[in-house]
C-alpha positions as semicolon CSV with decimal commas, in nm:
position;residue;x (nm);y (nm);z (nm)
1;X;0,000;0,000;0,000
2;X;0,170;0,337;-0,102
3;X;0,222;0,595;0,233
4;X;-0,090;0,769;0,318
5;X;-0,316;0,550;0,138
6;X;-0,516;0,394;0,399
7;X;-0,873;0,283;0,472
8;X;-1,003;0,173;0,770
9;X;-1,106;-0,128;0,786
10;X;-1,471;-0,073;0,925
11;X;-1,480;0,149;0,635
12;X;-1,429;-0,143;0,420
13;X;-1,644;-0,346;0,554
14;X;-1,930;-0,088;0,479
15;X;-1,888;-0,066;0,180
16;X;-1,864;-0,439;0,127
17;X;-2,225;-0,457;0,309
18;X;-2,403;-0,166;0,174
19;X;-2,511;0,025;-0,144
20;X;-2,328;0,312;-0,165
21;X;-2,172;0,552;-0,473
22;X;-1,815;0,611;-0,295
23;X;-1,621;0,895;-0,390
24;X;-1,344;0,913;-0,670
25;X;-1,108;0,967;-0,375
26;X;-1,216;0,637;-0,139
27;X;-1,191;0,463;-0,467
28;X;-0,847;0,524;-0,519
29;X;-0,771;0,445;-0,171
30;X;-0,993;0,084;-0,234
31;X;-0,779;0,020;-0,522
32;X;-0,443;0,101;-0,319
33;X;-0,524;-0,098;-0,067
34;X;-0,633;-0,399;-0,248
35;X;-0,367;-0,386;-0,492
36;X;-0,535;-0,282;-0,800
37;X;-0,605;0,025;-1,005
38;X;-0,873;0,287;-0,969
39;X;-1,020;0,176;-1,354
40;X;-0,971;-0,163;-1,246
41;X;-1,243;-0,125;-0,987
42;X;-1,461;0,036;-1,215
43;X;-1,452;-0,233;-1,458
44;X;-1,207;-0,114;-1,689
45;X;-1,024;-0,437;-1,902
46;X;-1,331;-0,695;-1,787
47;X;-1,405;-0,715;-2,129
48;X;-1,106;-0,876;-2,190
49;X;-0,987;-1,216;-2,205
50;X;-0,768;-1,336;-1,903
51;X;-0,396;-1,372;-1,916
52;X;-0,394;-1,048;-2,109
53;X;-0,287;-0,853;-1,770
54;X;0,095;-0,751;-1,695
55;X;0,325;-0,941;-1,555
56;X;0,304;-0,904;-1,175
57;X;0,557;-0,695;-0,997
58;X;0,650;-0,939;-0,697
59;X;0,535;-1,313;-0,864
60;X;0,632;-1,625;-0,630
61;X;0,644;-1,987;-0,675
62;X;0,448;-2,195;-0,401
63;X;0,453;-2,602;-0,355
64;X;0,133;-2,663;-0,262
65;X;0,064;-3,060;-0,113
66;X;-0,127;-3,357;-0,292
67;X;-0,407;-3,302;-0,105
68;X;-0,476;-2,903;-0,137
69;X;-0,364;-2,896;-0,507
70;X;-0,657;-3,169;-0,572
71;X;-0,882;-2,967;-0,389
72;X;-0,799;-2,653;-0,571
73;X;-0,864;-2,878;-0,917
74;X;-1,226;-3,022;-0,819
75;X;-1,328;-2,645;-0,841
76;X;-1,291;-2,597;-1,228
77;X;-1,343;-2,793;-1,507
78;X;-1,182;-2,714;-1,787
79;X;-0,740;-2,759;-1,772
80;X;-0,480;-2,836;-2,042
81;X;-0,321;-3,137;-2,078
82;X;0,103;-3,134;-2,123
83;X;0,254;-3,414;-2,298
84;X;0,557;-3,524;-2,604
85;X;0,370;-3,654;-2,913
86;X;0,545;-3,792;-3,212
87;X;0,542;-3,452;-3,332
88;X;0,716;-3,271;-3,026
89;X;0,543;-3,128;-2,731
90;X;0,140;-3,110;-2,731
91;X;-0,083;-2,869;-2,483
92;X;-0,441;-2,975;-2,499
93;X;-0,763;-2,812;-2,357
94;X;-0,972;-3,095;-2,190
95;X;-1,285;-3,090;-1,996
96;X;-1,224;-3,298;-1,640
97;X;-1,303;-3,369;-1,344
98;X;-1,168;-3,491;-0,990
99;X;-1,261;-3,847;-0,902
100;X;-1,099;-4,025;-0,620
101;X;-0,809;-3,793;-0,650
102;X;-0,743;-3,830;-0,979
103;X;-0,764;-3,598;-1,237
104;X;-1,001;-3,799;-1,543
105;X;-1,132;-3,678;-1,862
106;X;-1,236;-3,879;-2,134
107;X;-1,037;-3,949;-2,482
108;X;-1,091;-4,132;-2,808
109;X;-0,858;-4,451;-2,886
110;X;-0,626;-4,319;-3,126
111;X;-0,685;-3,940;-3,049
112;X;-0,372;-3,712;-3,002
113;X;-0,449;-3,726;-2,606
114;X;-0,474;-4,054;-2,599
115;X;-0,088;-4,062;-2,692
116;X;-0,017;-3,940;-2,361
117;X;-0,106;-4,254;-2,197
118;X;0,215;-4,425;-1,992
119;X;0,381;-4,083;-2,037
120;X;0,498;-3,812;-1,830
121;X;0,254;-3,577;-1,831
122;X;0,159;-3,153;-1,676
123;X;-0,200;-3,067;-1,625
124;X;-0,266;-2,717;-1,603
125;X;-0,540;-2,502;-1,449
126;X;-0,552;-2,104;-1,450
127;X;-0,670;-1,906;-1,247
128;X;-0,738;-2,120;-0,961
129;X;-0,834;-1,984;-0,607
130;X;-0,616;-1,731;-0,496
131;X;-0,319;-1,911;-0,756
132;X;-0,296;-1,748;-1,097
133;X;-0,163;-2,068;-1,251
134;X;-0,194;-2,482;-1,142
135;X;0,077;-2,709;-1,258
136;X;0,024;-3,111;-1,153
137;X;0,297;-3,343;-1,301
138;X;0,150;-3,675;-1,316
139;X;0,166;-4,013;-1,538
140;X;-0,130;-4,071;-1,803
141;X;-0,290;-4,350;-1,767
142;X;-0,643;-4,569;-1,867
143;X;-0,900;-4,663;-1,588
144;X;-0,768;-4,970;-1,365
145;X;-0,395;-4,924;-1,458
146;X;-0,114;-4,880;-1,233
147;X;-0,118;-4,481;-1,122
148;X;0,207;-4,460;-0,969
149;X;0,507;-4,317;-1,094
C-alpha cells in the first residue's frame, strides 16, 4: 500500500455490506489498498480475455501438497493437458473432473491425447483460487492401470 493511502477497515467493511456511490477519492484508496487500479475497480479491461494482464511486480512460486492442489482442481473444469507426441510437445484443452483424487477426462482410442497414456505428463489449471496458474505433473494413464510413478 503506497504511504498515506489507507482505509479503515470498518470502512471497508461498509462498503462491502451496503449500497453506496463512494467517492473518486475512497476509490483510489480501495484500489491502493487492495492492490489494484482505480479503472480496475470500475470495470475497466473486464471485457477482456484473461492472461492479457501484466506481468506481476512481486510473482512467487508456491509447492502446494497432494491433497490441497486436488482440492484446488475439483473447483474448475476445464485444464490443459502437457505431454511429447510424435510430433514434439502437445498442450491440450480438456474438460475434467476430480474423481478419487485423480484428475479424469475422457479421450478417443487413437486421439492425439490418448498418446499421452504411460507418459509423463503436466496438467494445467488457470486461475485457480487465490493461484494465478496450477501445474500437476503426473503419469497418463487408462482406468484400472497402475497410477504410480
Amino acid at each position: 500500500m503506497a504511504e498515506g493511502a489507507r482505509m479503515a477497515p470498518g470502512h471497508l467493511s461498509y462498503l462491502e455490506t451496503h449500497t453506496a456511490d463512494p467517492g473518486s477519492g475512497t476509490l483510489v484508496r480501495l484500489a491502493d489498498a487492495l492492490g489494484t487500479t482505480y479503472g480496475a475497480l470500475q470495470g475497466g479491461g473486464s471485457d477482456r480475455p484473461s492472461g492479457r494482464g501484466s506481468a506481476l511486480r512481486d510473482p512467487h512460486l508456491l509447492d502446494l501438497g497432494e491433497e490441497e492442489c486436488r482440492g484446488l482442481l475439483s473447483t474448475h473444469g476445464v485444464g490443459r493437458l502437457v505431454f511429447t507426441t510424435e510430433h514434439g510437445p502437445a498442450v491440450l484443452p480438456v474438460n475434467y473432473e476430480v474423481t478419487d483424487g485423480v484428475v479424469a477426462f475422457r479421450t478417443a482410442s487413437g486421439s492425439t491425447t490418448a498418446s499421452a497414456v504411460e507418459q509423463q505428463v503436466a496438467f494445467e489449471v488457470d486461475q485457480v483460487g487465490d493461484a494465478m496458474s496450477l501445474e500437476c505433473p503426473g503419469r497418463g494413464s487408462l482406468p484400472g492401470r497402475d497410477r504410480s510413478g
